[in-house]
């Protein structure tokens, strides 16, 4: 979507699209209910750690590394085959996300660069090392097999990336879900890095949801919801974002809202297991 225009808050209108207020309210209610769970009083750190693990697994699944949760939990070496590197990248990024919150509102581009550097940090990239942690340049390839949409030219990508950063820094009256969905969708559309763009986009969505105060403890693994809805639904909703129509944008935001709700359901199950002493 374009982040330029005559309005000072271009996201405000998105919050009023048909169905979006209902998605926002549903997400808020679900998140509040999870935060009110009795387990959260004393064991929120455990829930957050489990949410980060499950979120990383879900994000990696969408990027082609669909491992069982217990395999992700068991493994310690993620530097081998391509799928292991994707899992390792997702885990490192989710672990780093909480440390980047204070920087995000002042310099989102620095955070995105850091996320990409962290993602690729466990891989032996050889000659590609100098491309890590910076946006792609003209002629450089992009490896993002899940997204088949045309790749924006470097000039367009750079301009839209700057626009997105300005939007984050300026702040918005739009609900957190709307901003998170736009950040996620725009990064998927732009694919600013040579690798790991899907992981970066989903981690950035996570950062927005945490930093906005909607999910301050990071216990709602939205990536789980994206993965649970499946690749086909993810791509269909993303097509709506790319179209940029009111209907398409509303569908993408609603998809992201359902993903938050499914992440809440996942962590509620974790809370119940902790309460029973089963986890």
PDB file of N, CA and C in Angstrom, residues 150-238:
ATOM      1  N   UNK A 150       5.210 -10.134  -8.088  1.00  0.00           N
ATOM      2  CA  UNK A 150       6.322  -9.385  -8.698  1.00  0.00           C
ATOM      3  C   UNK A 150       7.111  -8.613  -7.655  1.00  0.00           C
ATOM      4  N   UNK A 151       8.416  -8.595  -7.836  1.00  0.00           N
ATOM      5  CA  UNK A 151       9.305  -7.940  -6.880  1.00  0.00           C
ATOM      6  C   UNK A 151       9.435  -6.463  -7.235  1.00  0.00           C
ATOM      7  N   UNK A 152       9.116  -5.559  -6.319  1.00  0.00           N
ATOM      8  CA  UNK A 152       9.274  -4.129  -6.626  1.00  0.00           C
ATOM      9  C   UNK A 152      10.730  -3.794  -6.947  1.00  0.00           C
ATOM     10  N   UNK A 153      10.913  -2.871  -7.883  1.00  0.00           N
ATOM     11  CA  UNK A 153      12.257  -2.400  -8.205  1.00  0.00           C
ATOM     12  C   UNK A 153      12.875  -1.751  -6.972  1.00  0.00           C
ATOM     13  N   UNK A 154      14.194  -1.660  -6.979  1.00  0.00           N
ATOM     14  CA  UNK A 154      14.907  -1.168  -5.797  1.00  0.00           C
ATOM     15  C   UNK A 154      14.476   0.248  -5.424  1.00  0.00           C
ATOM     16  N   UNK A 155      14.307   1.119  -6.405  1.00  0.00           N
ATOM     17  CA  UNK A 155      13.907   2.493  -6.096  1.00  0.00           C
ATOM     18  C   UNK A 155      12.532   2.528  -5.421  1.00  0.00           C
ATOM     19  N   UNK A 156      11.587   1.748  -5.944  1.00  0.00           N
ATOM     20  CA  UNK A 156      10.260   1.698  -5.337  1.00  0.00           C
ATOM     21  C   UNK A 156      10.335   1.098  -3.942  1.00  0.00           C
ATOM     22  N   UNK A 157      11.092   0.015  -3.826  1.00  0.00           N
ATOM     23  CA  UNK A 157      11.242  -0.639  -2.526  1.00  0.00           C
ATOM     24  C   UNK A 157      11.804   0.326  -1.498  1.00  0.00           C
ATOM     25  N   UNK A 158      12.842   1.062  -1.878  1.00  0.00           N
ATOM     26  CA  UNK A 158      13.497   1.972  -0.947  1.00  0.00           C
ATOM     27  C   UNK A 158      12.548   3.090  -0.513  1.00  0.00           C
ATOM     28  N   UNK A 159      11.809   3.643  -1.460  1.00  0.00           N
ATOM     29  CA  UNK A 159      10.879   4.710  -1.143  1.00  0.00           C
ATOM     30  C   UNK A 159       9.754   4.250  -0.233  1.00  0.00           C
ATOM     31  N   UNK A 160       9.206   3.081  -0.536  1.00  0.00           N
ATOM     32  CA  UNK A 160       8.114   2.564   0.295  1.00  0.00           C
ATOM     33  C   UNK A 160       8.612   2.147   1.677  1.00  0.00           C
ATOM     34  N   UNK A 161       9.838   1.641   1.740  1.00  0.00           N
ATOM     35  CA  UNK A 161      10.405   1.260   3.031  1.00  0.00           C
ATOM     36  C   UNK A 161      10.593   2.497   3.904  1.00  0.00           C
ATOM     37  N   UNK A 162      11.086   3.578   3.300  1.00  0.00           N
ATOM     38  CA  UNK A 162      11.223   4.830   4.043  1.00  0.00           C
ATOM     39  C   UNK A 162       9.857   5.344   4.496  1.00  0.00           C
ATOM     40  N   UNK A 163       8.849   5.197   3.632  1.00  0.00           N
ATOM     41  CA  UNK A 163       7.506   5.624   3.987  1.00  0.00           C
ATOM     42  C   UNK A 163       6.944   4.839   5.148  1.00  0.00           C
ATOM     43  N   UNK A 164       7.192   3.535   5.139  1.00  0.00           N
ATOM     44  CA  UNK A 164       6.729   2.692   6.237  1.00  0.00           C
ATOM     45  C   UNK A 164       7.415   3.090   7.542  1.00  0.00           C
ATOM     46  N   UNK A 165       8.714   3.328   7.470  1.00  0.00           N
ATOM     47  CA  UNK A 165       9.454   3.741   8.670  1.00  0.00           C
ATOM     48  C   UNK A 165       8.920   5.063   9.203  1.00  0.00           C
ATOM     49  N   UNK A 166       8.634   6.010   8.310  1.00  0.00           N
ATOM     50  CA  UNK A 166       8.098   7.304   8.737  1.00  0.00           C
ATOM     51  C   UNK A 166       6.749   7.137   9.417  1.00  0.00           C
ATOM     52  N   UNK A 167       5.958   6.218   8.906  1.00  0.00           N
ATOM     53  CA  UNK A 167       4.644   5.949   9.483  1.00  0.00           C
ATOM     54  C   UNK A 167       4.773   5.426  10.910  1.00  0.00           C
ATOM     55  N   UNK A 168       5.710   4.515  11.117  1.00  0.00           N
ATOM     56  CA  UNK A 168       5.929   3.953  12.454  1.00  0.00           C
ATOM     57  C   UNK A 168       6.409   5.024  13.419  1.00  0.00           C
ATOM     58  N   UNK A 169       7.358   5.833  12.966  1.00  0.00           N
ATOM     59  CA  UNK A 169       7.928   6.861  13.834  1.00  0.00           C
ATOM     60  C   UNK A 169       6.879   7.918  14.185  1.00  0.00           C
ATOM     61  N   UNK A 170       6.049   8.293  13.210  1.00  0.00           N
ATOM     62  CA  UNK A 170       5.033   9.322  13.442  1.00  0.00           C
ATOM     63  C   UNK A 170       3.938   8.840  14.381  1.00  0.00           C
ATOM     64  N   UNK A 171       3.702   7.533  14.416  1.00  0.00           N
ATOM     65  CA  UNK A 171       2.634   6.994  15.237  1.00  0.00           C
ATOM     66  C   UNK A 171       1.303   7.087  14.512  1.00  0.00           C
ATOM     67  N   UNK A 172       0.321   6.375  15.008  1.00  0.00           N
ATOM     68  CA  UNK A 172      -0.977   6.321  14.363  1.00  0.00           C
ATOM     69  C   UNK A 172      -2.066   6.131  15.407  1.00  0.00           C
ATOM     70  N   UNK A 173      -3.234   6.665  15.086  1.00  0.00           N
ATOM     71  CA  UNK A 173      -4.389   6.436  15.953  1.00  0.00           C
ATOM     72  C   UNK A 173      -5.065   5.112  15.627  1.00  0.00           C
ATOM     73  N   UNK A 174      -4.607   4.448  14.566  1.00  0.00           N
ATOM     74  CA  UNK A 174      -5.186   3.160  14.185  1.00  0.00           C
ATOM     75  C   UNK A 174      -4.885   2.110  15.249  1.00  0.00           C
ATOM     76  N   UNK A 175      -5.764   1.132  15.403  1.00  0.00           N
ATOM     77  CA  UNK A 175      -5.499   0.062  16.376  1.00  0.00           C
ATOM     78  C   UNK A 175      -4.206  -0.691  16.067  1.00  0.00           C
ATOM     79  N   UNK A 176      -3.630  -1.283  17.095  1.00  0.00           N
ATOM     80  CA  UNK A 176      -2.374  -2.021  16.941  1.00  0.00           C
ATOM     81  C   UNK A 176      -2.485  -3.109  15.887  1.00  0.00           C
ATOM     82  N   UNK A 177      -3.625  -3.787  15.837  1.00  0.00           N
ATOM     83  CA  UNK A 177      -3.800  -4.849  14.844  1.00  0.00           C
ATOM     84  C   UNK A 177      -3.633  -4.308  13.433  1.00  0.00           C
ATOM     85  N   UNK A 178      -4.162  -3.123  13.166  1.00  0.00           N
ATOM     86  CA  UNK A 178      -4.077  -2.532  11.833  1.00  0.00           C
ATOM     87  C   UNK A 178      -2.625  -2.205  11.489  1.00  0.00           C
ATOM     88  N   UNK A 179      -1.911  -1.549  12.387  1.00  0.00           N
ATOM     89  CA  UNK A 179      -0.509  -1.217  12.126  1.00  0.00           C
ATOM     90  C   UNK A 179       0.320  -2.486  11.955  1.00  0.00           C
ATOM     91  N   UNK A 180       0.108  -3.471  12.792  1.00  0.00           N
ATOM     92  CA  UNK A 180       0.863  -4.719  12.692  1.00  0.00           C
ATOM     93  C   UNK A 180       0.619  -5.396  11.348  1.00  0.00           C
ATOM     94  N   UNK A 181      -0.640  -5.405  10.905  1.00  0.00           N
ATOM     95  CA  UNK A 181      -0.973  -6.040   9.629  1.00  0.00           C
ATOM     96  C   UNK A 181      -0.323  -5.304   8.463  1.00  0.00           C
ATOM     97  N   UNK A 182      -0.310  -3.971   8.525  1.00  0.00           N
ATOM     98  CA  UNK A 182       0.300  -3.186   7.454  1.00  0.00           C
ATOM     99  C   UNK A 182       1.814  -3.385   7.414  1.00  0.00           C
ATOM    100  N   UNK A 183       2.455  -3.356   8.562  1.00  0.00           N
ATOM    101  CA  UNK A 183       3.906  -3.597   8.612  1.00  0.00           C
ATOM    102  C   UNK A 183       4.235  -4.969   8.038  1.00  0.00           C
ATOM    103  N   UNK A 184       3.495  -5.974   8.461  1.00  0.00           N
ATOM    104  CA  UNK A 184       3.690  -7.342   7.974  1.00  0.00           C
ATOM    105  C   UNK A 184       3.493  -7.401   6.466  1.00  0.00           C
ATOM    106  N   UNK A 185       2.348  -6.882   5.988  1.00  0.00           N
ATOM    107  CA  UNK A 185       2.038  -6.964   4.566  1.00  0.00           C
ATOM    108  C   UNK A 185       3.006  -6.189   3.700  1.00  0.00           C
ATOM    109  N   UNK A 186       3.388  -4.994   4.143  1.00  0.00           N
ATOM    110  CA  UNK A 186       4.285  -4.170   3.343  1.00  0.00           C
ATOM    111  C   UNK A 186       5.670  -4.813   3.225  1.00  0.00           C
ATOM    112  N   UNK A 187       6.163  -5.395   4.293  1.00  0.00           N
ATOM    113  CA  UNK A 187       7.476  -6.045   4.227  1.00  0.00           C
ATOM    114  C   UNK A 187       7.437  -7.284   3.344  1.00  0.00           C
ATOM    115  N   UNK A 188       6.323  -8.013   3.369  1.00  0.00           N
ATOM    116  CA  UNK A 188       6.180  -9.142   2.452  1.00  0.00           C
ATOM    117  C   UNK A 188       6.143  -8.658   1.003  1.00  0.00           C
ATOM    118  N   UNK A 189       5.445  -7.564   0.773  1.00  0.00           N
ATOM    119  CA  UNK A 189       5.334  -7.039  -0.585  1.00  0.00           C
ATOM    120  C   UNK A 189       6.674  -6.531  -1.101  1.00  0.00           C
ATOM    121  N   UNK A 190       7.434  -5.850  -0.248  1.00  0.00           N
ATOM    122  CA  UNK A 190       8.694  -5.234  -0.665  1.00  0.00           C
ATOM    123  C   UNK A 190       9.840  -6.220  -0.732  1.00  0.00           C
ATOM    124  N   UNK A 191       9.843  -7.209   0.183  1.00  0.00           N
ATOM    125  CA  UNK A 191      10.962  -8.158   0.267  1.00  0.00           C
ATOM    126  C   UNK A 191      12.295  -7.409   0.159  1.00  0.00           C
ATOM    127  N   UNK A 192      12.595  -6.578   1.167  1.00  0.00           N
ATOM    128  CA  UNK A 192      13.755  -5.683   1.062  1.00  0.00           C
ATOM    129  C   UNK A 192      15.104  -6.372   1.172  1.00  0.00           C
ATOM    130  N   UNK A 193      15.135  -7.597   1.658  1.00  0.00           N
ATOM    131  CA  UNK A 193      16.408  -8.289   1.841  1.00  0.00           C
ATOM    132  C   UNK A 193      16.542  -9.459   0.862  1.00  0.00           C
ATOM    133  N   UNK A 194      17.738  -9.955   0.759  1.00  0.00           N
ATOM    134  CA  UNK A 194      17.969 -11.065  -0.162  1.00  0.00           C
ATOM    135  C   UNK A 194      17.412 -12.385   0.333  1.00  0.00           C
ATOM    136  N   UNK A 195      17.250 -12.505   1.642  1.00  0.00           N
ATOM    137  CA  UNK A 195      16.773 -13.746   2.245  1.00  0.00           C
ATOM    138  C   UNK A 195      15.910 -13.422   3.462  1.00  0.00           C
ATOM    139  N   UNK A 196      15.159 -14.418   3.923  1.00  0.00           N
ATOM    140  CA  UNK A 196      14.445 -14.385   5.211  1.00  0.00           C
ATOM    141  C   UNK A 196      13.412 -13.263   5.326  1.00  0.00           C
ATOM    142  N   UNK A 197      12.877 -12.776   4.205  1.00  0.00           N
ATOM    143  CA  UNK A 197      11.921 -11.669   4.280  1.00  0.00           C
ATOM    144  C   UNK A 197      10.632 -12.053   5.011  1.00  0.00           C
ATOM    145  N   UNK A 198      10.150 -13.267   4.801  1.00  0.00           N
ATOM    146  CA  UNK A 198       8.941 -13.700   5.487  1.00  0.00           C
ATOM    147  C   UNK A 198       9.138 -13.732   6.994  1.00  0.00           C
ATOM    148  N   UNK A 199      10.270 -14.259   7.422  1.00  0.00           N
ATOM    149  CA  UNK A 199      10.569 -14.293   8.858  1.00  0.00           C
ATOM    150  C   UNK A 199      10.684 -12.885   9.429  1.00  0.00           C
ATOM    151  N   UNK A 200      11.339 -11.997   8.695  1.00  0.00           N
ATOM    152  CA  UNK A 200      11.478 -10.611   9.154  1.00  0.00           C
ATOM    153  C   UNK A 200      10.107  -9.953   9.270  1.00  0.00           C
ATOM    154  N   UNK A 201       9.249 -10.157   8.265  1.00  0.00           N
ATOM    155  CA  UNK A 201       7.921  -9.523   8.260  1.00  0.00           C
ATOM    156  C   UNK A 201       7.084  -9.989   9.447  1.00  0.00           C
ATOM    157  N   UNK A 202       7.111 -11.281   9.716  1.00  0.00           N
ATOM    158  CA  UNK A 202       6.297 -11.810  10.819  1.00  0.00           C
ATOM    159  C   UNK A 202       6.868 -11.421  12.176  1.00  0.00           C
ATOM    160  N   UNK A 203       8.177 -11.300  12.274  1.00  0.00           N
ATOM    161  CA  UNK A 203       8.769 -10.840  13.535  1.00  0.00           C
ATOM    162  C   UNK A 203       8.460  -9.364  13.757  1.00  0.00           C
ATOM    163  N   UNK A 204       8.469  -8.581  12.687  1.00  0.00           N
ATOM    164  CA  UNK A 204       8.121  -7.168  12.816  1.00  0.00           C
ATOM    165  C   UNK A 204       6.674  -7.013  13.273  1.00  0.00           C
ATOM    166  N   UNK A 205       5.792  -7.854  12.759  1.00  0.00           N
ATOM    167  CA  UNK A 205       4.406  -7.835  13.226  1.00  0.00           C
ATOM    168  C   UNK A 205       4.358  -8.115  14.728  1.00  0.00           C
ATOM    169  N   UNK A 206       5.134  -9.064  15.157  1.00  0.00           N
ATOM    170  CA  UNK A 206       5.205  -9.411  16.584  1.00  0.00           C
ATOM    171  C   UNK A 206       5.684  -8.216  17.418  1.00  0.00           C
ATOM    172  N   UNK A 207       6.699  -7.516  16.910  1.00  0.00           N
ATOM    173  CA  UNK A 207       7.238  -6.353  17.621  1.00  0.00           C
ATOM    174  C   UNK A 207       6.182  -5.268  17.758  1.00  0.00           C
ATOM    175  N   UNK A 208       5.414  -5.034  16.693  1.00  0.00           N
ATOM    176  CA  UNK A 208       4.359  -4.011  16.760  1.00  0.00           C
ATOM    177  C   UNK A 208       3.321  -4.374  17.809  1.00  0.00           C
ATOM    178  N   UNK A 209       2.902  -5.629  17.830  1.00  0.00           N
ATOM    179  CA  UNK A 209       1.869  -6.052  18.780  1.00  0.00           C
ATOM    180  C   UNK A 209       2.362  -5.938  20.225  1.00  0.00           C
ATOM    181  N   UNK A 210       3.633  -6.236  20.441  1.00  0.00           N
ATOM    182  CA  UNK A 210       4.197  -6.115  21.793  1.00  0.00           C
ATOM    183  C   UNK A 210       4.385  -4.647  22.161  1.00  0.00           C
ATOM    184  N   UNK A 211       5.030  -3.903  21.266  1.00  0.00           N
ATOM    185  CA  UNK A 211       5.365  -2.514  21.559  1.00  0.00           C
ATOM    186  C   UNK A 211       4.155  -1.610  21.683  1.00  0.00           C
ATOM    187  N   UNK A 212       3.053  -1.990  21.033  1.00  0.00           N
ATOM    188  CA  UNK A 212       1.836  -1.176  21.084  1.00  0.00           C
ATOM    189  C   UNK A 212       1.120  -1.286  22.424  1.00  0.00           C
ATOM    190  N   UNK A 213       1.467  -2.302  23.197  1.00  0.00           N
ATOM    191  CA  UNK A 213       0.769  -2.537  24.452  1.00  0.00           C
ATOM    192  C   UNK A 213      -0.369  -3.523  24.332  1.00  0.00           C
ATOM    193  N   UNK A 214      -0.677  -3.971  23.117  1.00  0.00           N
ATOM    194  CA  UNK A 214      -1.731  -4.981  22.975  1.00  0.00           C
ATOM    195  C   UNK A 214      -1.294  -6.290  23.618  1.00  0.00           C
ATOM    196  N   UNK A 215      -0.039  -6.667  23.394  1.00  0.00           N
ATOM    197  CA  UNK A 215       0.510  -7.910  23.935  1.00  0.00           C
ATOM    198  C   UNK A 215       1.875  -7.621  24.559  1.00  0.00           C
ATOM    199  N   UNK A 216       1.932  -6.838  25.634  1.00  0.00           N
ATOM    200  CA  UNK A 216       3.212  -6.344  26.149  1.00  0.00           C
ATOM    201  C   UNK A 216       4.170  -7.433  26.627  1.00  0.00           C
ATOM    202  N   UNK A 217       3.648  -8.566  27.034  1.00  0.00           N
ATOM    203  CA  UNK A 217       4.520  -9.641  27.512  1.00  0.00           C
ATOM    204  C   UNK A 217       4.901 -10.622  26.405  1.00  0.00           C
ATOM    205  N   UNK A 218       4.374 -10.428  25.200  1.00  0.00           N
ATOM    206  CA  UNK A 218       4.720 -11.309  24.082  1.00  0.00           C
ATOM    207  C   UNK A 218       4.225 -12.724  24.269  1.00  0.00           C
ATOM    208  N   UNK A 219       2.983 -12.863  24.717  1.00  0.00           N
ATOM    209  CA  UNK A 219       2.456 -14.206  24.992  1.00  0.00           C
ATOM    210  C   UNK A 219       1.438 -14.674  23.955  1.00  0.00           C
ATOM    211  N   UNK A 220       1.229 -13.880  22.905  1.00  0.00           N
ATOM    212  CA  UNK A 220       0.245 -14.244  21.870  1.00  0.00           C
ATOM    213  C   UNK A 220       0.985 -14.525  20.566  1.00  0.00           C
ATOM    214  N   UNK A 221       1.391 -15.761  20.306  1.00  0.00           N
ATOM    215  CA  UNK A 221       2.204 -16.079  19.134  1.00  0.00           C
ATOM    216  C   UNK A 221       1.388 -16.054  17.839  1.00  0.00           C
ATOM    217  N   UNK A 222       1.290 -14.879  17.249  1.00  0.00           N
ATOM    218  CA  UNK A 222       0.496 -14.702  16.034  1.00  0.00           C
ATOM    219  C   UNK A 222       0.977 -15.610  14.904  1.00  0.00           C
ATOM    220  N   UNK A 223       2.279 -15.889  14.878  1.00  0.00           N
ATOM    221  CA  UNK A 223       2.825 -16.746  13.826  1.00  0.00           C
ATOM    222  C   UNK A 223       2.199 -18.138  13.862  1.00  0.00           C
ATOM    223  N   UNK A 224       1.840 -18.600  15.057  1.00  0.00           N
ATOM    224  CA  UNK A 224       1.146 -19.886  15.178  1.00  0.00           C
ATOM    225  C   UNK A 224      -0.167 -19.833  14.405  1.00  0.00           C
ATOM    226  N   UNK A 225      -0.879 -18.724  14.548  1.00  0.00           N
ATOM    227  CA  UNK A 225      -2.146 -18.572  13.860  1.00  0.00           C
ATOM    228  C   UNK A 225      -1.989 -18.508  12.354  1.00  0.00           C
ATOM    229  N   UNK A 226      -0.964 -17.797  11.887  1.00  0.00           N
ATOM    230  CA  UNK A 226      -0.716 -17.754  10.440  1.00  0.00           C
ATOM    231  C   UNK A 226      -0.448 -19.160   9.898  1.00  0.00           C
ATOM    232  N   UNK A 227       0.372 -19.910  10.630  1.00  0.00           N
ATOM    233  CA  UNK A 227       0.697 -21.253  10.181  1.00  0.00           C
ATOM    234  C   UNK A 227      -0.518 -22.172  10.259  1.00  0.00           C
ATOM    235  N   UNK A 228      -1.316 -22.034  11.320  1.00  0.00           N
ATOM    236  CA  UNK A 228      -2.468 -22.909  11.491  1.00  0.00           C
ATOM    237  C   UNK A 228      -3.506 -22.689  10.398  1.00  0.00           C
ATOM    238  N   UNK A 229      -3.667 -21.454   9.960  1.00  0.00           N
ATOM    239  CA  UNK A 229      -4.607 -21.191   8.868  1.00  0.00           C
ATOM    240  C   UNK A 229      -4.095 -21.725   7.531  1.00  0.00           C
ATOM    241  N   UNK A 230      -2.811 -21.949   7.440  1.00  0.00           N
ATOM    242  CA  UNK A 230      -2.239 -22.597   6.264  1.00  0.00           C
ATOM    243  C   UNK A 230      -1.690 -21.623   5.237  1.00  0.00           C
ATOM    244  N   UNK A 231      -0.791 -22.150   4.421  1.00  0.00           N
ATOM    245  CA  UNK A 231      -0.138 -21.322   3.401  1.00  0.00           C
ATOM    246  C   UNK A 231      -1.136 -20.750   2.400  1.00  0.00           C
ATOM    247  N   UNK A 232      -2.102 -21.577   1.979  1.00  0.00           N
ATOM    248  CA  UNK A 232      -3.054 -21.123   0.960  1.00  0.00           C
ATOM    249  C   UNK A 232      -3.853 -19.931   1.456  1.00  0.00           C
ATOM    250  N   UNK A 233      -4.334 -19.983   2.700  1.00  0.00           N
ATOM    251  CA  UNK A 233      -5.095 -18.879   3.263  1.00  0.00           C
ATOM    252  C   UNK A 233      -4.212 -17.652   3.453  1.00  0.00           C
ATOM    253  N   UNK A 234      -2.986 -17.866   3.856  1.00  0.00           N
ATOM    254  CA  UNK A 234      -2.029 -16.781   4.053  1.00  0.00           C
ATOM    255  C   UNK A 234      -1.805 -16.037   2.741  1.00  0.00           C
ATOM    256  N   UNK A 235      -1.563 -16.799   1.681  1.00  0.00           N
ATOM    257  CA  UNK A 235      -1.291 -16.186   0.386  1.00  0.00           C
ATOM    258  C   UNK A 235      -2.531 -15.522  -0.194  1.00  0.00           C
ATOM    259  N   UNK A 236      -3.692 -16.130   0.010  1.00  0.00           N
ATOM    260  CA  UNK A 236      -4.937 -15.528  -0.485  1.00  0.00           C
ATOM    261  C   UNK A 236      -5.195 -14.190   0.200  1.00  0.00           C
ATOM    262  N   UNK A 237      -4.981 -14.144   1.520  1.00  0.00           N
ATOM    263  CA  UNK A 237      -5.162 -12.884   2.243  1.00  0.00           C
ATOM    264  C   UNK A 237      -4.133 -11.854   1.809  1.00  0.00           C
ATOM    265  N   UNK A 238      -2.909 -12.298   1.574  1.00  0.00           N
ATOM    266  CA  UNK A 238      -1.850 -11.389   1.131  1.00  0.00           C
ATOM    267  C   UNK A 238      -2.161 -10.814  -0.246  1.00  0.00           C
TER     268      UNK A 238
END
